[in-house]
PDB file of C-alpha atoms in Angstrom:
ATOM      1  CA  MET A   1      77.292  72.041  97.258  1.00 42.00           C
ATOM      2  CA  ILE A   2      74.344  69.904  98.418  1.00 41.00           C
ATOM      3  CA  ALA A   3      72.224  73.111  98.787  1.00 44.00           C
ATOM      4  CA  LEU A   4      73.217  74.337  95.317  1.00 42.00           C
ATOM      5  CA  GLY A   5      72.456  71.039  93.868  1.00 47.00           C
ATOM      6  CA  TRP A   6      69.027  70.941  95.558  1.00 42.00           C
ATOM      7  CA  LEU A   7      68.251  74.353  94.182  1.00 40.00           C
ATOM      8  CA  ARG A   8      69.166  73.291  90.686  1.00 50.00           C
ATOM      9  CA  ASN A   9      66.971  70.210  91.011  1.00 50.00           C
ATOM     10  CA  ALA A  10      64.045  72.405  92.425  1.00 45.00           C
ATOM     11  CA  ALA A  11      64.546  74.907  89.567  1.00 48.00           C
ATOM     12  CA  THR A  12      64.379  72.051  87.030  1.00 50.00           C
ATOM     13  CA  LEU A  13      61.307  70.581  88.766  1.00 46.00           C
ATOM     14  CA  ILE A  14      59.583  73.900  88.799  1.00 45.00           C
ATOM     15  CA  GLY A  15      60.414  74.619  85.222  1.00 50.00           C
ATOM     16  CA  ALA A  16      58.977  71.077  84.196  1.00 49.00           C
ATOM     17  CA  LEU A  17      55.876  71.726  86.012  1.00 45.00           C
ATOM     18  CA  LEU A  18      55.314  75.162  84.510  1.00 47.00           C
ATOM     19  CA  LEU A  19      56.278  73.890  81.036  1.00 48.00           C
ATOM     20  CA  GLY A  20      53.851  71.026  81.518  1.00 51.00           C
ATOM     21  CA  GLY A  21      51.219  73.519  82.598  1.00 52.00           C
ATOM     22  CA  LEU A  22      51.912  75.545  79.667  1.00 47.00           C
ATOM     23  CA  GLN A  23      51.553  72.558  77.339  1.00 51.00           C
ATOM     24  CA  ALA A  24      48.396  71.553  78.998  1.00 49.00           C
ATOM     25  CA  ALA A  25      46.990  75.171  78.530  1.00 50.00           C
ATOM     26  CA  GLN A  26      47.890  75.051  75.007  1.00 59.00           C
ATOM     27  CA  ALA A  27      46.185  71.798  74.461  1.00 66.00           C
ATOM     28  CA  GLU A  28      42.777  73.178  75.551  1.00 70.00           C
ATOM     29  CA  PRO A  29      40.437  74.176  72.817  1.00 70.00           C
ATOM     30  CA  ALA A  30      40.171  77.926  72.350  1.00 71.00           C
ATOM     31  CA  PRO A  31      36.671  79.201  72.785  1.00 79.00           C
ATOM     32  CA  LEU A  32      35.169  81.988  70.672  1.00 92.00           C
ATOM     33  CA  ASP A  33      33.850  84.827  72.624  1.00 94.00           C
ATOM     34  CA  GLY A  34      30.147  85.351  72.172  1.00 95.00           C
ATOM     35  CA  SER A  35      29.459  81.939  71.193  1.00 96.00           C
ATOM     36  CA  GLU A  36      28.270  78.510  72.702  1.00 96.00           C
ATOM     37  CA  GLN A  37      28.201  74.884  71.596  1.00 96.00           C
ATOM     38  CA  TRP A  38      25.519  72.311  71.921  1.00 97.00           C
ATOM     39  CA  LEU A  39      25.893  68.482  71.181  1.00 97.00           C
ATOM     40  CA  MET A  40      22.552  67.103  69.850  1.00 98.00           C
ATOM     41  CA  LYS A  41      21.255  63.928  68.289  1.00 97.00           C
ATOM     42  CA  SER A  42      18.897  63.127  65.423  1.00 97.00           C
ATOM     43  CA  ALA A  43      15.931  60.945  65.855  1.00 96.00           C
ATOM     44  CA  GLU A  44      18.183  58.036  64.434  1.00 96.00           C
ATOM     45  CA  GLY A  45      20.955  58.794  66.820  1.00 97.00           C
ATOM     46  CA  ARG A  46      23.436  60.682  64.708  1.00 96.00           C
ATOM     47  CA  ASP A  47      25.450  63.159  66.690  1.00 97.00           C
ATOM     48  CA  TYR A  48      25.745  66.832  65.658  1.00 98.00           C
ATOM     49  CA  ARG A  49      27.979  69.622  66.978  1.00 97.00           C
ATOM     50  CA  ILE A  50      25.965  72.820  67.021  1.00 98.00           C
ATOM     51  CA  MET A  51      27.984  76.194  67.152  1.00 97.00           C
ATOM     52  CA  VAL A  52      25.837  79.209  67.955  1.00 98.00           C
ATOM     53  CA  SER A  53      26.959  82.960  67.562  1.00 98.00           C
ATOM     54  CA  LEU A  54      24.967  84.542  70.207  1.00 97.00           C
ATOM     55  CA  PRO A  55      22.913  87.758  69.639  1.00 97.00           C
ATOM     56  CA  GLU A  56      23.996  90.892  71.395  1.00 94.00           C
ATOM     57  CA  GLY A  57      21.802  93.869  72.357  1.00 91.00           C
ATOM     58  CA  ASP A  58      18.061  94.359  72.678  1.00 92.00           C
ATOM     59  CA  VAL A  59      15.518  92.205  70.737  1.00 93.00           C
ATOM     60  CA  PRO A  60      14.780  93.924  67.367  1.00 91.00           C
ATOM     61  CA  TYR A  61      11.446  95.779  66.731  1.00 89.00           C
ATOM     62  CA  THR A  62      10.210  92.622  65.026  1.00 89.00           C
ATOM     63  CA  GLY A  63      10.021  90.827  68.358  1.00 92.00           C
ATOM     64  CA  GLY A  64      12.732  88.337  67.479  1.00 95.00           C
ATOM     65  CA  TYR A  65      16.378  87.850  66.394  1.00 96.00           C
ATOM     66  CA  PRO A  66      16.971  86.796  62.731  1.00 97.00           C
ATOM     67  CA  VAL A  67      18.783  83.310  62.490  1.00 98.00           C
ATOM     68  CA  ILE A  68      20.940  82.150  59.845  1.00 98.00           C
ATOM     69  CA  TYR A  69      21.580  78.304  59.681  1.00 98.00           C
ATOM     70  CA  ILE A  70      24.942  77.382  58.277  1.00 98.00           C
ATOM     71  CA  ILE A  71      25.923  74.030  56.791  1.00 98.00           C
ATOM     72  CA  ASP A  72      29.413  72.652  57.377  1.00 97.00           C
ATOM     73  CA  GLY A  73      29.729  74.485  60.525  1.00 97.00           C
ATOM     74  CA  ASN A  74      33.169  73.158  61.547  1.00 97.00           C
ATOM     75  CA  ALA A  75      34.708  74.838  58.585  1.00 97.00           C
ATOM     76  CA  LEU A  76      32.487  77.913  58.070  1.00 98.00           C
ATOM     77  CA  PHE A  77      31.500  79.011  61.698  1.00 98.00           C
ATOM     78  CA  PRO A  78      34.675  80.954  62.718  1.00 96.00           C
ATOM     79  CA  ALA A  79      34.711  83.138  59.706  1.00 97.00           C
ATOM     80  CA  PHE A  80      30.980  83.885  59.836  1.00 97.00           C
ATOM     81  CA  HIS A  81      31.076  84.421  63.660  1.00 97.00           C
ATOM     82  CA  ALA A  82      34.008  86.905  63.395  1.00 96.00           C
ATOM     83  CA  ALA A  83      32.467  88.796  60.489  1.00 96.00           C
ATOM     84  CA  LYS A  84      29.226  89.145  62.437  1.00 97.00           C
ATOM     85  CA  ARG A  85      30.750  90.504  65.485  1.00 95.00           C
ATOM     86  CA  VAL A  86      32.888  93.171  64.030  1.00 94.00           C
ATOM     87  CA  GLN A  87      29.852  94.830  62.485  1.00 94.00           C
ATOM     88  CA  GLU A  88      27.754  96.657  65.098  1.00 92.00           C
ATOM     89  CA  ARG A  89      24.664  96.573  62.990  1.00 91.00           C
ATOM     90  CA  TRP A  90      24.675  92.627  62.829  1.00 94.00           C
ATOM     91  CA  LYS A  91      25.387  91.927  66.401  1.00 92.00           C
ATOM     92  CA  GLY A  92      21.553  91.312  66.926  1.00 94.00           C
ATOM     93  CA  ALA A  93      21.652  88.237  64.709  1.00 97.00           C
ATOM     94  CA  ILE A  94      21.938  84.650  65.571  1.00 98.00           C
ATOM     95  CA  LEU A  95      24.117  82.177  63.563  1.00 98.00           C
ATOM     96  CA  VAL A  96      23.552  78.460  64.071  1.00 98.00           C
ATOM     97  CA  ALA A  97      26.095  76.429  62.511  1.00 98.00           C
ATOM     98  CA  ILE A  98      25.725  72.599  62.064  1.00 98.00           C
ATOM     99  CA  GLY A  99      28.645  70.483  62.268  1.00 97.00           C
ATOM    100  CA  TYR A 100      29.964  67.201  63.634  1.00 97.00           C
ATOM    101  CA  PRO A 101      31.990  66.089  66.643  1.00 95.00           C
ATOM    102  CA  SER A 102      35.180  66.012  64.591  1.00 91.00           C
ATOM    103  CA  ASP A 103      38.440  67.920  64.583  1.00 89.00           C
ATOM    104  CA  THR A 104      38.495  68.197  60.856  1.00 92.00           C
ATOM    105  CA  PRO A 105      36.883  71.146  58.778  1.00 94.00           C
ATOM    106  CA  TYR A 106      34.867  68.642  56.751  1.00 94.00           C
ATOM    107  CA  ASP A 107      33.619  65.247  57.906  1.00 94.00           C
ATOM    108  CA  PHE A 108      33.245  63.848  54.320  1.00 93.00           C
ATOM    109  CA  ASN A 109      31.407  60.683  55.239  1.00 94.00           C
ATOM    110  CA  ARG A 110      28.922  62.447  57.372  1.00 96.00           C
ATOM    111  CA  ARG A 111      28.143  65.257  54.887  1.00 95.00           C
ATOM    112  CA  ALA A 112      27.956  62.785  51.969  1.00 94.00           C
ATOM    113  CA  PHE A 113      25.111  61.235  53.793  1.00 96.00           C
ATOM    114  CA  ASP A 114      23.344  64.344  55.143  1.00 98.00           C
ATOM    115  CA  LEU A 115      23.427  66.416  52.151  1.00 98.00           C
ATOM    116  CA  SER A 116      22.756  63.968  49.270  1.00 95.00           C
ATOM    117  CA  PRO A 117      19.886  62.069  47.581  1.00 94.00           C
ATOM    118  CA  PRO A 118      19.561  58.267  47.712  1.00 89.00           C
ATOM    119  CA  GLN A 119      22.045  56.395  45.416  1.00 84.00           C
ATOM    120  CA  PRO A 120      21.870  52.912  43.759  1.00 81.00           C
ATOM    121  CA  ALA A 121      23.459  50.264  45.944  1.00 78.00           C
ATOM    122  CA  GLU A 122      26.420  49.878  43.612  1.00 76.00           C
ATOM    123  CA  ARG A 123      27.200  53.700  43.979  1.00 80.00           C
ATOM    124  CA  ASN A 124      26.368  53.988  47.683  1.00 78.00           C
ATOM    125  CA  ASP A 125      29.873  54.342  49.038  1.00 84.00           C
ATOM    126  CA  PRO A 126      30.271  56.169  51.208  1.00 86.00           C
ATOM    127  CA  PRO A 127      26.484  55.810  52.317  1.00 87.00           C
ATOM    128  CA  GLN A 128      24.321  58.564  50.923  1.00 91.00           C
ATOM    129  CA  GLY A 129      20.696  59.566  50.693  1.00 94.00           C
ATOM    130  CA  GLY A 130      20.080  61.233  54.077  1.00 96.00           C
ATOM    131  CA  GLN A 131      18.956  64.668  52.963  1.00 97.00           C
ATOM    132  CA  ASP A 132      15.351  64.334  54.150  1.00 98.00           C
ATOM    133  CA  LEU A 133      16.369  63.017  57.499  1.00 98.00           C
ATOM    134  CA  PHE A 134      18.714  65.936  57.811  1.00 98.00           C
ATOM    135  CA  LEU A 135      15.947  68.414  56.983  1.00 98.00           C
ATOM    136  CA  ASP A 136      13.826  66.595  59.547  1.00 98.00           C
ATOM    137  CA  PHE A 137      16.616  67.075  62.113  1.00 98.00           C
ATOM    138  CA  ILE A 138      16.725  70.737  61.477  1.00 98.00           C
ATOM    139  CA  GLU A 139      13.024  71.392  61.386  1.00 98.00           C
ATOM    140  CA  LYS A 140      11.885  69.140  64.096  1.00 98.00           C
ATOM    141  CA  ARG A 141      14.789  69.174  66.585  1.00 98.00           C
ATOM    142  CA  LEU A 142      17.206  71.996  66.005  1.00 98.00           C
ATOM    143  CA  MET A 143      14.759  74.820  65.231  1.00 98.00           C
ATOM    144  CA  PRO A 144      12.644  73.969  68.316  1.00 98.00           C
ATOM    145  CA  LYS A 145      15.664  74.169  70.482  1.00 98.00           C
ATOM    146  CA  VAL A 146      16.772  77.439  68.950  1.00 98.00           C
ATOM    147  CA  ASN A 147      13.126  78.781  69.480  1.00 98.00           C
ATOM    148  CA  GLU A 148      13.276  77.761  73.088  1.00 97.00           C
ATOM    149  CA  ARG A 149      16.768  79.279  73.691  1.00 97.00           C
ATOM    150  CA  PHE A 150      16.063  82.627  72.015  1.00 97.00           C
ATOM    151  CA  LYS A 151      13.342  85.058  70.771  1.00 97.00           C
ATOM    152  CA  VAL A 152      13.400  84.267  67.086  1.00 97.00           C
ATOM    153  CA  ASP A 153      11.947  86.214  64.066  1.00 96.00           C
ATOM    154  CA  GLN A 154      10.110  83.380  62.421  1.00 95.00           C
ATOM    155  CA  ASP A 155      10.030  85.547  59.231  1.00 94.00           C
ATOM    156  CA  GLN A 156      13.809  85.863  58.983  1.00 96.00           C
ATOM    157  CA  ARG A 157      15.179  82.274  58.940  1.00 97.00           C
ATOM    158  CA  SER A 158      17.920  81.831  56.372  1.00 98.00           C
ATOM    159  CA  LEU A 159      20.115  78.897  55.234  1.00 98.00           C
ATOM    160  CA  VAL A 160      23.854  79.059  53.904  1.00 98.00           C
ATOM    161  CA  GLY A 161      25.366  76.034  52.297  1.00 98.00           C
ATOM    162  CA  TRP A 162      28.569  75.590  50.079  1.00 98.00           C
ATOM    163  CA  SER A 163      29.113  72.811  47.534  1.00 97.00           C
ATOM    164  CA  PHE A 164      27.031  69.761  48.706  1.00 97.00           C
ATOM    165  CA  GLY A 165      25.696  72.103  51.380  1.00 98.00           C
ATOM    166  CA  GLY A 166      24.695  74.551  48.439  1.00 98.00           C
ATOM    167  CA  MET A 167      23.023  71.676  46.683  1.00 98.00           C
ATOM    168  CA  PHE A 168      21.235  70.791  49.901  1.00 98.00           C
ATOM    169  CA  GLY A 169      19.992  74.462  50.180  1.00 98.00           C
ATOM    170  CA  VAL A 170      18.420  74.422  46.729  1.00 98.00           C
ATOM    171  CA  TYR A 171      16.790  71.011  47.504  1.00 98.00           C
ATOM    172  CA  SER A 172      15.393  72.470  50.743  1.00 98.00           C
ATOM    173  CA  LEU A 173      13.800  75.454  48.709  1.00 98.00           C
ATOM    174  CA  PHE A 174      12.297  72.985  46.112  1.00 98.00           C
ATOM    175  CA  THR A 175      10.787  70.597  48.687  1.00 98.00           C
ATOM    176  CA  ARG A 176      10.231  72.560  51.855  1.00 98.00           C
ATOM    177  CA  PRO A 177       9.880  76.174  50.553  1.00 97.00           C
ATOM    178  CA  ALA A 178       8.392  77.490  53.897  1.00 96.00           C
ATOM    179  CA  LEU A 179      11.240  76.261  56.100  1.00 98.00           C
ATOM    180  CA  PHE A 180      13.489  79.198  55.131  1.00 98.00           C
ATOM    181  CA  GLN A 181      12.729  82.562  53.658  1.00 96.00           C
ATOM    182  CA  HIS A 182      16.245  83.012  52.314  1.00 97.00           C
ATOM    183  CA  VAL A 183      18.682  80.457  50.825  1.00 98.00           C
ATOM    184  CA  VAL A 184      22.280  81.185  49.993  1.00 98.00           C
ATOM    185  CA  ALA A 185      23.777  78.446  47.753  1.00 98.00           C
ATOM    186  CA  ILE A 186      27.582  78.947  47.294  1.00 98.00           C
ATOM    187  CA  SER A 187      28.962  76.828  44.536  1.00 98.00           C
ATOM    188  CA  PRO A 188      26.068  74.215  44.595  1.00 98.00           C
ATOM    189  CA  SER A 189      26.774  70.790  43.228  1.00 97.00           C
ATOM    190  CA  LEU A 190      24.022  71.026  40.607  1.00 97.00           C
ATOM    191  CA  TRP A 191      25.743  68.286  38.510  1.00 95.00           C
ATOM    192  CA  TRP A 192      25.305  65.641  41.173  1.00 93.00           C
ATOM    193  CA  ARG A 193      23.724  62.512  40.141  1.00 91.00           C
ATOM    194  CA  ASP A 194      22.824  63.494  36.593  1.00 91.00           C
ATOM    195  CA  ARG A 195      21.421  66.750  37.775  1.00 95.00           C
ATOM    196  CA  TYR A 196      18.860  65.119  40.035  1.00 96.00           C
ATOM    197  CA  LEU A 197      17.636  68.494  41.235  1.00 98.00           C
ATOM    198  CA  LEU A 198      15.944  69.264  37.808  1.00 97.00           C
ATOM    199  CA  ALA A 199      13.079  66.929  38.819  1.00 97.00           C
ATOM    200  CA  HIS A 200      12.510  68.839  41.917  1.00 98.00           C
ATOM    201  CA  GLU A 201      12.705  72.091  40.175  1.00 98.00           C
ATOM    202  CA  ARG A 202      10.045  71.092  37.858  1.00 98.00           C
ATOM    203  CA  ALA A 203       7.747  70.070  40.535  1.00 98.00           C
ATOM    204  CA  PHE A 204       8.465  73.310  42.488  1.00 98.00           C
ATOM    205  CA  THR A 205       7.785  75.455  39.343  1.00 98.00           C
ATOM    206  CA  GLU A 206       4.553  73.738  38.633  1.00 97.00           C
ATOM    207  CA  GLN A 207       3.444  74.268  42.123  1.00 97.00           C
ATOM    208  CA  ALA A 208       4.108  77.931  41.783  1.00 97.00           C
ATOM    209  CA  HIS A 209       2.408  78.289  38.482  1.00 96.00           C
ATOM    210  CA  THR A 210      -0.772  76.523  39.905  1.00 96.00           C
ATOM    211  CA  GLY A 211      -0.804  78.879  42.942  1.00 95.00           C
ATOM    212  CA  LYS A 212       0.119  76.384  45.462  1.00 95.00           C
ATOM    213  CA  LEU A 213       3.103  78.163  46.802  1.00 95.00           C
ATOM    214  CA  ASP A 214       3.329  81.616  48.488  1.00 93.00           C
ATOM    215  CA  LEU A 215       6.802  82.816  47.441  1.00 96.00           C
ATOM    216  CA  THR A 216       6.315  86.470  48.239  1.00 93.00           C
ATOM    217  CA  HIS A 217       9.079  86.646  50.923  1.00 92.00           C
ATOM    218  CA  THR A 218      11.413  83.950  49.550  1.00 96.00           C
ATOM    219  CA  SER A 219      14.849  84.339  47.912  1.00 97.00           C
ATOM    220  CA  LEU A 220      17.568  82.218  46.446  1.00 98.00           C
ATOM    221  CA  SER A 221      21.041  83.707  45.978  1.00 97.00           C
ATOM    222  CA  ILE A 222      23.574  81.641  44.162  1.00 98.00           C
ATOM    223  CA  TRP A 223      27.307  82.363  44.138  1.00 98.00           C
ATOM    224  CA  ALA A 224      30.236  80.818  42.079  1.00 97.00           C
ATOM    225  CA  GLY A 225      33.952  81.596  41.675  1.00 97.00           C
ATOM    226  CA  ASP A 226      35.095  82.357  38.147  1.00 97.00           C
ATOM    227  CA  ARG A 227      37.915  79.761  38.501  1.00 97.00           C
ATOM    228  CA  GLU A 228      35.504  76.876  38.883  1.00 97.00           C
ATOM    229  CA  MET A 229      34.731  74.461  36.208  1.00 95.00           C
ATOM    230  CA  PRO A 230      32.985  76.038  33.249  1.00 95.00           C
ATOM    231  CA  GLN A 231      30.220  73.598  33.197  1.00 94.00           C
ATOM    232  CA  GLU A 232      29.428  74.388  36.891  1.00 94.00           C
ATOM    233  CA  ILE A 233      29.281  78.046  36.279  1.00 96.00           C
ATOM    234  CA  GLN A 234      26.979  77.490  33.398  1.00 97.00           C
ATOM    235  CA  ASP A 235      24.743  75.219  35.459  1.00 96.00           C
ATOM    236  CA  VAL A 236      24.226  77.851  38.249  1.00 96.00           C
ATOM    237  CA  ARG A 237      23.696  80.681  35.805  1.00 97.00           C
ATOM    238  CA  ALA A 238      21.071  78.668  33.888  1.00 97.00           C
ATOM    239  CA  LEU A 239      19.306  77.826  37.069  1.00 98.00           C
ATOM    240  CA  GLN A 240      18.952  81.467  38.159  1.00 97.00           C
ATOM    241  CA  ARG A 241      17.710  82.481  34.762  1.00 97.00           C
ATOM    242  CA  ARG A 242      15.061  79.820  34.902  1.00 97.00           C
ATOM    243  CA  LEU A 243      13.881  80.883  38.293  1.00 97.00           C
ATOM    244  CA  GLU A 244      13.532  84.492  37.092  1.00 96.00           C
ATOM    245  CA  ASN A 245      10.243  83.355  35.549  1.00 95.00           C
ATOM    246  CA  LEU A 246       9.001  82.846  39.012  1.00 97.00           C
ATOM    247  CA  SER A 247       9.540  86.394  40.044  1.00 96.00           C
ATOM    248  CA  GLN A 248       5.934  87.055  39.165  1.00 95.00           C
ATOM    249  CA  TYR A 249       4.961  84.947  42.275  1.00 96.00           C
ATOM    250  CA  GLY A 250       7.273  86.743  44.573  1.00 95.00           C
ATOM    251  CA  LEU A 251      10.514  84.592  44.327  1.00 97.00           C
ATOM    252  CA  ARG A 252      13.659  86.748  44.240  1.00 96.00           C
ATOM    253  CA  SER A 253      16.659  85.055  42.817  1.00 97.00           C
ATOM    254  CA  ASP A 254      20.183  86.218  41.823  1.00 96.00           C
ATOM    255  CA  PHE A 255      23.442  85.020  40.565  1.00 97.00           C
ATOM    256  CA  GLN A 256      26.944  86.410  41.512  1.00 96.00           C
ATOM    257  CA  LEU A 257      30.180  85.376  40.092  1.00 97.00           C
ATOM    258  CA  GLU A 258      33.200  86.155  42.355  1.00 97.00           C
ATOM    259  CA  ALA A 259      36.449  86.984  40.448  1.00 97.00           C
ATOM    260  CA  GLY A 260      39.688  85.138  41.302  1.00 97.00           C
ATOM    261  CA  GLU A 261      37.946  82.442  43.330  1.00 97.00           C
ATOM    262  CA  ASP A 262      37.758  78.794  42.985  1.00 97.00           C
ATOM    263  CA  HIS A 263      35.547  76.071  44.574  1.00 96.00           C
ATOM    264  CA  MET A 264      37.418  75.878  47.945  1.00 96.00           C
ATOM    265  CA  SER A 265      38.256  79.492  48.399  1.00 97.00           C
ATOM    266  CA  ILE A 266      34.915  81.099  47.533  1.00 97.00           C
ATOM    267  CA  PRO A 267      32.925  80.454  50.926  1.00 97.00           C
ATOM    268  CA  PHE A 268      35.499  82.221  52.916  1.00 96.00           C
ATOM    269  CA  ARG A 269      35.816  85.161  50.384  1.00 95.00           C
ATOM    270  CA  VAL A 270      32.029  86.015  50.459  1.00 97.00           C
ATOM    271  CA  THR A 271      31.340  85.745  54.081  1.00 97.00           C
ATOM    272  CA  THR A 272      30.747  89.593  54.753  1.00 96.00           C
ATOM    273  CA  ARG A 273      28.652  89.926  51.657  1.00 96.00           C
ATOM    274  CA  VAL A 274      26.432  87.065  52.434  1.00 97.00           C
ATOM    275  CA  LEU A 275      25.852  88.452  55.926  1.00 97.00           C
ATOM    276  CA  GLU A 276      25.015  91.863  54.300  1.00 96.00           C
ATOM    277  CA  GLU A 277      22.544  90.328  51.946  1.00 94.00           C
ATOM    278  CA  LEU A 278      20.763  88.240  54.501  1.00 96.00           C
ATOM    279  CA  LEU A 279      20.661  90.792  57.432  1.00 94.00           C
ATOM    280  CA  THR A 280      19.513  93.854  55.499  1.00 89.00           C
ATOM    281  CA  THR A 281      16.594  92.161  53.916  1.00 75.00           C
ATOM    282  CA  ARG A 282      13.273  93.953  54.823  1.00 65.00           C
ATOM    283  CA  ARG A 283       9.956  92.209  55.016  1.00 60.00           C
ATOM    284  CA  PHE A 284       7.667  95.228  55.499  1.00 54.00           C
TER     285      PHE A 284
END
C-alpha cells in the first residue's frame, strides 16, 4: 500500500510538472518563420518594435531587394508576411513593419502621436503632432539600419498605411516625395483636422507645376471599402482625381473601391493585391 501510494504521488507530481511545462511552452510567443524582430529607439527615446520579413533567394538583378515599410506593424505584419511567403515570386522582398512594444494590435496613444499633425493645446489629448519626428525616425534611423542589414534596391522603397497610417502616407508623399517611390494609402483619414492635408497638397502641386519635383517613378494608390462613410469615400476619390493632373509629370495615381469592406476589415482583405501592385512595378 505504501508503494502504491508513492507511485500515485509520483504520477501526480510528474503530471503536474508536465502540465506546468506545457503551460510554460504555451505562454511563449510564437515566432513567425522567416522573420526577425528589432527593438529600436527614436532620437527622442521612443521605443519601436520592428518586425522584418526576411528576403529569400538570390539578390535580384537590380542589385538589391525591394523594401516595403508597413505602418501599424503589430496588427498588419502577420497577414502581409504570410501573403508574401506563400508566393514564390515575392519571396525576394523585404517587409519592414513598424510597431510598438505592446501586445495589442493598435497602440492608440502612440499612433495618435506618430501619425498626426500638431493640434491646438485644448484638443491635444492624447498628445499629437509627431508626424515629422516619425518620418525622421524612418529616414534617419530605420532606413540606414535596413540598408546595413540587407542589400536594398533604393529605387523600390514603398510605404503602406491604413487609416491614420494612410493619412501619414499621403503626408509623406506631399512633404518628402523622394523618400518612397510608392505609397499605398488604405482608407486614409483625409478628413482629419479640417482636411489639413489640403494645404500640403497645394504646396506639392505647385512644386510639381514649377518643375521642382521629379515624379517620374512615383505612385500613390488609394483604397477604400464601399461600406465606409460616404464622405470618406468621396474625399479619397476626389483626391485621386485631382492628382491625375500631375500625371504629366510622371505621378501615377489610382483609386480602388473594395466591395463589402468597411474601415476595419479592408486592410486585411487587400493584402495580397497590395503586394501584387508594389512588387510587380517595373522601373526600367
